[in-house]
Amino acid sequence: GDTIIYELVVENIGDANASGVEITETVPANTQFDASNSTAGWNCSDIAEGSTCTFDVDTYRSNTEFAPADSAETIEFAVTVLTVEAGTATIDNAASVNDNGLRGDDPTPANNTDTESDNFTGVPDLAVTKDDQIDDGVLTNEIITYEISYENIGVKGASGVVLTETVPAETVFDVDESDPAWVCTPDGTAGSTCEFVVGTLEPGESGDVVFAVEVLGFYPDDLLQVENTVSIVDDGANGV
């Protein structure tokens, strides 16, 4: 959601006037062009990342040639940062300027291009909820089915995402009623730790899994309160 405003300073350091001067930009990955914060006059094929944008400096200067003695022109090119994939560390931008070559080739074309990299400081924000749809206690031998929903509500992708469950007291993990990717250690008995590997979770991406247990034993009035907690973590490679 942040806005990056690039200030492009264009000047003629040669010994002849330049005409047909044009700046070329490419909308950086993980951003979109922001016309409202840019100098008026940009012409973009689209606002999306990867789109090419050009700026006619001659028109901006009322169609006058750009003389070596003229002051530099500062043109602003703005983009809005969108959500980014896991592993993204920087927002990279490159701009170039050229003329129509009527006064000869540019003797130092290397300084016609400049690049800028900004560190991306956004982080993943993982969220998890669960629902067993049980309002009161449960009965002996009853199957409790926990519907677990998870999501990355941050602005940067997360990697190494894992859900962790602990098999509640007086229950046993029910492999038949659970999603098959759960792995329980040391086994599925009470107190065992069970993990579900999600992997990479991009911004806005979500999912649902089922974790089920069977209630064991005999209790007064055959009624039992079962407590259960789920957690979600990533590997921290994309910020914490």
GROMACS .gro file of C-alpha atoms in nm:
model
  240
    1GLY     CA    1   0.000   0.000   0.000
    2ASP     CA    2   0.296   0.238   0.032
    3THR     CA    3   0.379   0.479  -0.249
    4ILE     CA    4   0.727   0.504  -0.397
    5ILE     CA    5   0.799   0.828  -0.584
    6TYR     CA    6   1.104   0.815  -0.809
    7GLU     CA    7   1.256   1.154  -0.896
    8LEU     CA    8   1.405   1.134  -1.244
    9VAL     CA    9   1.649   1.416  -1.311
   10VAL     CA   10   1.714   1.473  -1.682
   11GLU     CA   11   1.981   1.709  -1.812
   12ASN     CA   12   2.183   1.765  -2.128
   13ILE     CA   13   2.554   1.750  -2.042
   14GLY     CA   14   2.663   1.737  -2.406
   15ASP     CA   15   2.766   2.017  -2.640
   16ALA     CA   16   2.463   2.025  -2.874
   17ASN     CA   17   2.089   2.069  -2.837
   18ALA     CA   18   1.877   1.757  -2.797
   19SER     CA   19   1.528   1.701  -2.937
   20GLY     CA   20   1.279   1.419  -2.916
   21VAL     CA   21   1.386   1.356  -2.557
   22GLU     CA   22   1.189   1.074  -2.399
   23ILE     CA   23   1.208   0.893  -2.065
   24THR     CA   24   1.119   0.523  -2.049
   25GLU     CA   25   1.015   0.343  -1.731
   26THR     CA   26   0.894  -0.009  -1.657
   27VAL     CA   27   0.648  -0.052  -1.370
   28PRO     CA   28   0.844  -0.260  -1.114
   29ALA     CA   29   0.735  -0.608  -1.007
   30ASN     CA   30   0.490  -0.612  -0.715
   31THR     CA   31   0.371  -0.255  -0.786
   32GLN     CA   32   0.130  -0.063  -1.005
   33PHE     CA   33   0.164   0.280  -1.166
   34ASP     CA   34   0.027   0.568  -0.956
   35ALA     CA   35  -0.073   0.851  -1.188
   36SER     CA   36  -0.202   1.073  -0.909
   37ASN     CA   37   0.144   1.104  -0.753
   38SER     CA   38   0.337   1.120  -1.081
   39THR     CA   39   0.418   1.419  -1.299
   40ALA     CA   40   0.135   1.465  -1.550
   41GLY     CA   41   0.223   1.341  -1.896
   42TRP     CA   42   0.318   0.976  -1.848
   43ASN     CA   43   0.185   0.741  -2.115
   44CYS     CA   44   0.162   0.382  -1.988
   45SER     CA   45   0.052   0.070  -2.174
   46ASP     CA   46  -0.115  -0.036  -1.847
   47ILE     CA   47  -0.078   0.034  -1.476
   48ALA     CA   48   0.020  -0.325  -1.396
   49GLU     CA   49   0.370  -0.448  -1.316
   50GLY     CA   50   0.586  -0.493  -1.623
   51SER     CA   51   0.403  -0.223  -1.819
   52THR     CA   52   0.609   0.027  -2.018
   53CYS     CA   53   0.563   0.397  -1.950
   54THR     CA   54   0.706   0.684  -2.153
   55PHE     CA   55   0.732   1.055  -2.087
   56ASP     CA   56   0.775   1.312  -2.366
   57VAL     CA   57   1.018   1.568  -2.224
   58ASP     CA   58   0.983   1.791  -2.533
   59THR     CA   59   0.609   1.827  -2.474
   60TYR     CA   60   0.668   1.892  -2.106
   61ARG     CA   61   0.910   2.170  -2.207
   62SER     CA   62   0.660   2.321  -2.455
   63ASN     CA   63   0.839   2.160  -2.752
   64THR     CA   64   1.165   2.345  -2.703
   65GLU     CA   65   1.498   2.176  -2.769
   66PHE     CA   66   1.697   2.074  -2.465
   67ALA     CA   67   2.014   2.286  -2.471
   68PRO     CA   68   2.328   2.211  -2.268
   69ALA     CA   69   2.283   2.538  -2.081
   70ASP     CA   70   1.923   2.455  -1.980
   71SER     CA   71   1.843   2.361  -1.624
   72ALA     CA   72   1.781   1.998  -1.543
   73GLU     CA   73   1.421   1.875  -1.543
   74THR     CA   74   1.288   1.668  -1.252
   75ILE     CA   75   1.010   1.427  -1.347
   76GLU     CA   76   0.831   1.214  -1.087
   77PHE     CA   77   0.727   0.856  -1.150
   78ALA     CA   78   0.519   0.698  -0.872
   79VAL     CA   79   0.410   0.342  -0.802
   80THR     CA   80   0.199   0.177  -0.532
   81VAL     CA   81   0.347  -0.130  -0.364
   82LEU     CA   82   0.120  -0.433  -0.377
   83THR     CA   83   0.142  -0.763  -0.192
   84VAL     CA   84   0.458  -0.953  -0.275
   85GLU     CA   85   0.558  -1.316  -0.304
   86ALA     CA   86   0.768  -1.502  -0.050
   87GLY     CA   87   1.138  -1.437  -0.100
   88THR     CA   88   1.097  -1.082  -0.233
   89ALA     CA   89   1.359  -0.858  -0.073
   90THR     CA   90   1.360  -0.544  -0.289
   91ILE     CA   91   1.152  -0.334  -0.525
   92ASP     CA   92   1.375  -0.270  -0.827
   93ASN     CA   93   1.330   0.008  -1.081
   94ALA     CA   94   1.522   0.117  -1.391
   95ALA     CA   95   1.471   0.432  -1.598
   96SER     CA   96   1.632   0.544  -1.924
   97VAL     CA   97   1.634   0.858  -2.138
   98ASN     CA   98   1.706   0.902  -2.509
   99ASP     CA   99   1.665   1.161  -2.782
  100ASN     CA  100   1.589   1.125  -3.154
  101GLY     CA  101   1.958   1.126  -3.253
  102LEU     CA  102   1.924   1.409  -3.503
  103ARG     CA  103   2.233   1.581  -3.359
  104GLY     CA  104   2.439   1.262  -3.352
  105ASP     CA  105   2.482   0.963  -3.129
  106ASP     CA  106   2.509   1.007  -2.755
  107PRO     CA  107   2.884   0.988  -2.671
  108THR     CA  108   2.820   0.848  -2.321
  109PRO     CA  109   2.513   0.620  -2.342
  110ALA     CA  110   2.601   0.448  -2.014
  111ASN     CA  111   2.466   0.744  -1.816
  112ASN     CA  112   2.132   0.731  -1.999
  113THR     CA  113   2.010   0.461  -1.760
  114ASP     CA  114   1.986   0.449  -1.383
  115THR     CA  115   1.851   0.193  -1.140
  116GLU     CA  116   1.715   0.208  -0.786
  117SER     CA  117   1.646  -0.070  -0.534
  118ASP     CA  118   1.435  -0.027  -0.223
  119ASN     CA  119   1.428  -0.285   0.054
  120PHE     CA  120   1.082  -0.430   0.105
  121THR     CA  121   0.997  -0.412   0.475
  122GLY     CA  122   0.652  -0.578   0.470
  123VAL     CA  123   0.608  -0.909   0.653
  124PRO     CA  124   0.371  -1.206   0.646
  125ASP     CA  125   0.084  -1.208   0.896
  126LEU     CA  126  -0.050  -1.557   0.957
  127ALA     CA  127  -0.391  -1.618   1.111
  128VAL     CA  128  -0.568  -1.940   1.213
  129THR     CA  129  -0.913  -2.023   1.349
  130LYS     CA  130  -1.088  -2.348   1.429
  131ASP     CA  131  -1.445  -2.465   1.482
  132ASP     CA  132  -1.574  -2.797   1.615
  133GLN     CA  133  -1.941  -2.690   1.603
  134ILE     CA  134  -1.990  -2.831   1.955
  135ASP     CA  135  -2.148  -2.604   2.214
  136ASP     CA  136  -2.153  -2.839   2.514
  137GLY     CA  137  -1.955  -3.146   2.621
  138VAL     CA  138  -1.886  -3.453   2.411
  139LEU     CA  139  -1.968  -3.818   2.463
  140THR     CA  140  -1.740  -4.118   2.503
  141ASN     CA  141  -1.636  -4.259   2.164
  142GLU     CA  142  -1.763  -3.946   1.991
  143ILE     CA  143  -1.557  -3.812   1.698
  144ILE     CA  144  -1.464  -3.444   1.730
  145THR     CA  145  -1.393  -3.286   1.393
  146TYR     CA  146  -1.200  -2.960   1.410
  147GLU     CA  147  -1.231  -2.748   1.096
  148ILE     CA  148  -0.917  -2.536   1.083
  149SER     CA  149  -0.897  -2.228   0.859
  150TYR     CA  150  -0.570  -2.047   0.796
  151GLU     CA  151  -0.470  -1.739   0.595
  152ASN     CA  152  -0.185  -1.498   0.528
  153ILE     CA  153  -0.337  -1.155   0.591
  154GLY     CA  154   0.000  -0.979   0.556
  155VAL     CA  155   0.151  -0.808   0.252
  156LYS     CA  156   0.436  -1.053   0.196
  157GLY     CA  157   0.439  -1.424   0.121
  158ALA     CA  158   0.533  -1.674   0.392
  159SER     CA  159   0.742  -1.987   0.344
  160GLY     CA  160   0.779  -2.299   0.555
  161VAL     CA  161   0.427  -2.261   0.697
  162VAL     CA  162   0.327  -2.535   0.941
  163LEU     CA  163   0.012  -2.599   1.146
  164THR     CA  164   0.068  -2.766   1.484
  165GLU     CA  165  -0.186  -2.955   1.695
  166THR     CA  166  -0.158  -3.151   2.019
  167VAL     CA  167  -0.387  -3.450   2.064
  168PRO     CA  168  -0.608  -3.357   2.364
  169ALA     CA  169  -0.617  -3.554   2.688
  170GLU     CA  170  -0.850  -3.856   2.689
  171THR     CA  171  -0.861  -3.868   2.309
  172VAL     CA  172  -0.678  -4.033   2.021
  173PHE     CA  173  -0.602  -3.892   1.676
  174ASP     CA  174  -0.854  -4.015   1.417
  175VAL     CA  175  -0.658  -4.063   1.096
  176ASP     CA  176  -0.964  -4.164   0.893
  177GLU     CA  177  -1.155  -3.843   0.961
  178SER     CA  178  -0.855  -3.609   0.933
  179ASP     CA  179  -0.676  -3.470   0.632
  180PRO     CA  180  -0.413  -3.725   0.528
  181ALA     CA  181  -0.113  -3.490   0.546
  182TRP     CA  182  -0.110  -3.475   0.929
  183VAL     CA  183   0.199  -3.636   1.085
  184CYS     CA  184   0.182  -3.714   1.459
  185THR     CA  185   0.480  -3.775   1.688
  186PRO     CA  186   0.536  -4.012   1.858
  187ASP     CA  187   0.197  -4.153   1.757
  188GLY     CA  188  -0.168  -4.048   1.765
  189THR     CA  189  -0.223  -4.090   2.138
  190ALA     CA  190  -0.304  -3.808   2.380
  191GLY     CA  191  -0.022  -3.558   2.410
  192SER     CA  192   0.123  -3.637   2.070
  193THR     CA  193   0.227  -3.344   1.853
  194CYS     CA  194   0.075  -3.338   1.506
  195GLU     CA  195   0.197  -3.120   1.218
  196PHE     CA  196   0.044  -3.026   0.886
  197VAL     CA  197   0.291  -2.876   0.636
  198VAL     CA  198   0.129  -2.595   0.435
  199GLY     CA  199   0.450  -2.477   0.268
  200THR     CA  200   0.434  -2.140   0.094
  201LEU     CA  201   0.140  -1.910   0.165
  202GLU     CA  202   0.120  -1.596  -0.046
  203PRO     CA  203  -0.057  -1.276   0.067
  204GLY     CA  204  -0.433  -1.327   0.073
  205GLU     CA  205  -0.397  -1.702   0.023
  206SER     CA  206  -0.592  -1.927   0.259
  207GLY     CA  207  -0.685  -2.288   0.316
  208ASP     CA  208  -0.884  -2.530   0.529
  209VAL     CA  209  -0.790  -2.863   0.688
  210VAL     CA  210  -0.962  -3.109   0.918
  211PHE     CA  211  -0.812  -3.246   1.239
  212ALA     CA  212  -1.020  -3.515   1.413
  213VAL     CA  213  -0.994  -3.703   1.740
  214GLU     CA  214  -1.197  -3.976   1.908
  215VAL     CA  215  -1.300  -3.940   2.274
  216LEU     CA  216  -1.194  -4.232   2.496
  217GLY     CA  217  -1.281  -4.364   2.843
  218PHE     CA  218  -1.586  -4.349   3.063
  219TYR     CA  219  -1.683  -4.037   3.260
  220PRO     CA  220  -1.962  -3.947   3.503
  221ASP     CA  221  -2.274  -3.884   3.302
  222ASP     CA  222  -2.067  -3.990   2.999
  223LEU     CA  223  -1.985  -3.624   2.931
  224LEU     CA  224  -1.642  -3.466   2.885
  225GLN     CA  225  -1.494  -3.124   2.813
  226VAL     CA  226  -1.211  -3.150   2.560
  227GLU     CA  227  -0.972  -2.861   2.516
  228ASN     CA  228  -0.769  -2.818   2.199
  229THR     CA  229  -0.536  -2.550   2.058
  230VAL     CA  230  -0.389  -2.505   1.710
  231SER     CA  231  -0.098  -2.282   1.610
  232ILE     CA  232   0.053  -2.168   1.281
  233VAL     CA  233   0.412  -2.057   1.216
  234ASP     CA  234   0.644  -2.000   0.922
  235ASP     CA  235   1.022  -2.025   0.887
  236GLY     CA  236   1.078  -1.652   0.944
  237ALA     CA  237   1.270  -1.616   0.616
  238ASN     CA  238   1.042  -1.334   0.500
  239GLY     CA  239   1.030  -1.131   0.822
  240VAL     CA  240   0.863  -1.172   1.158
   0.00000   0.00000   0.00000
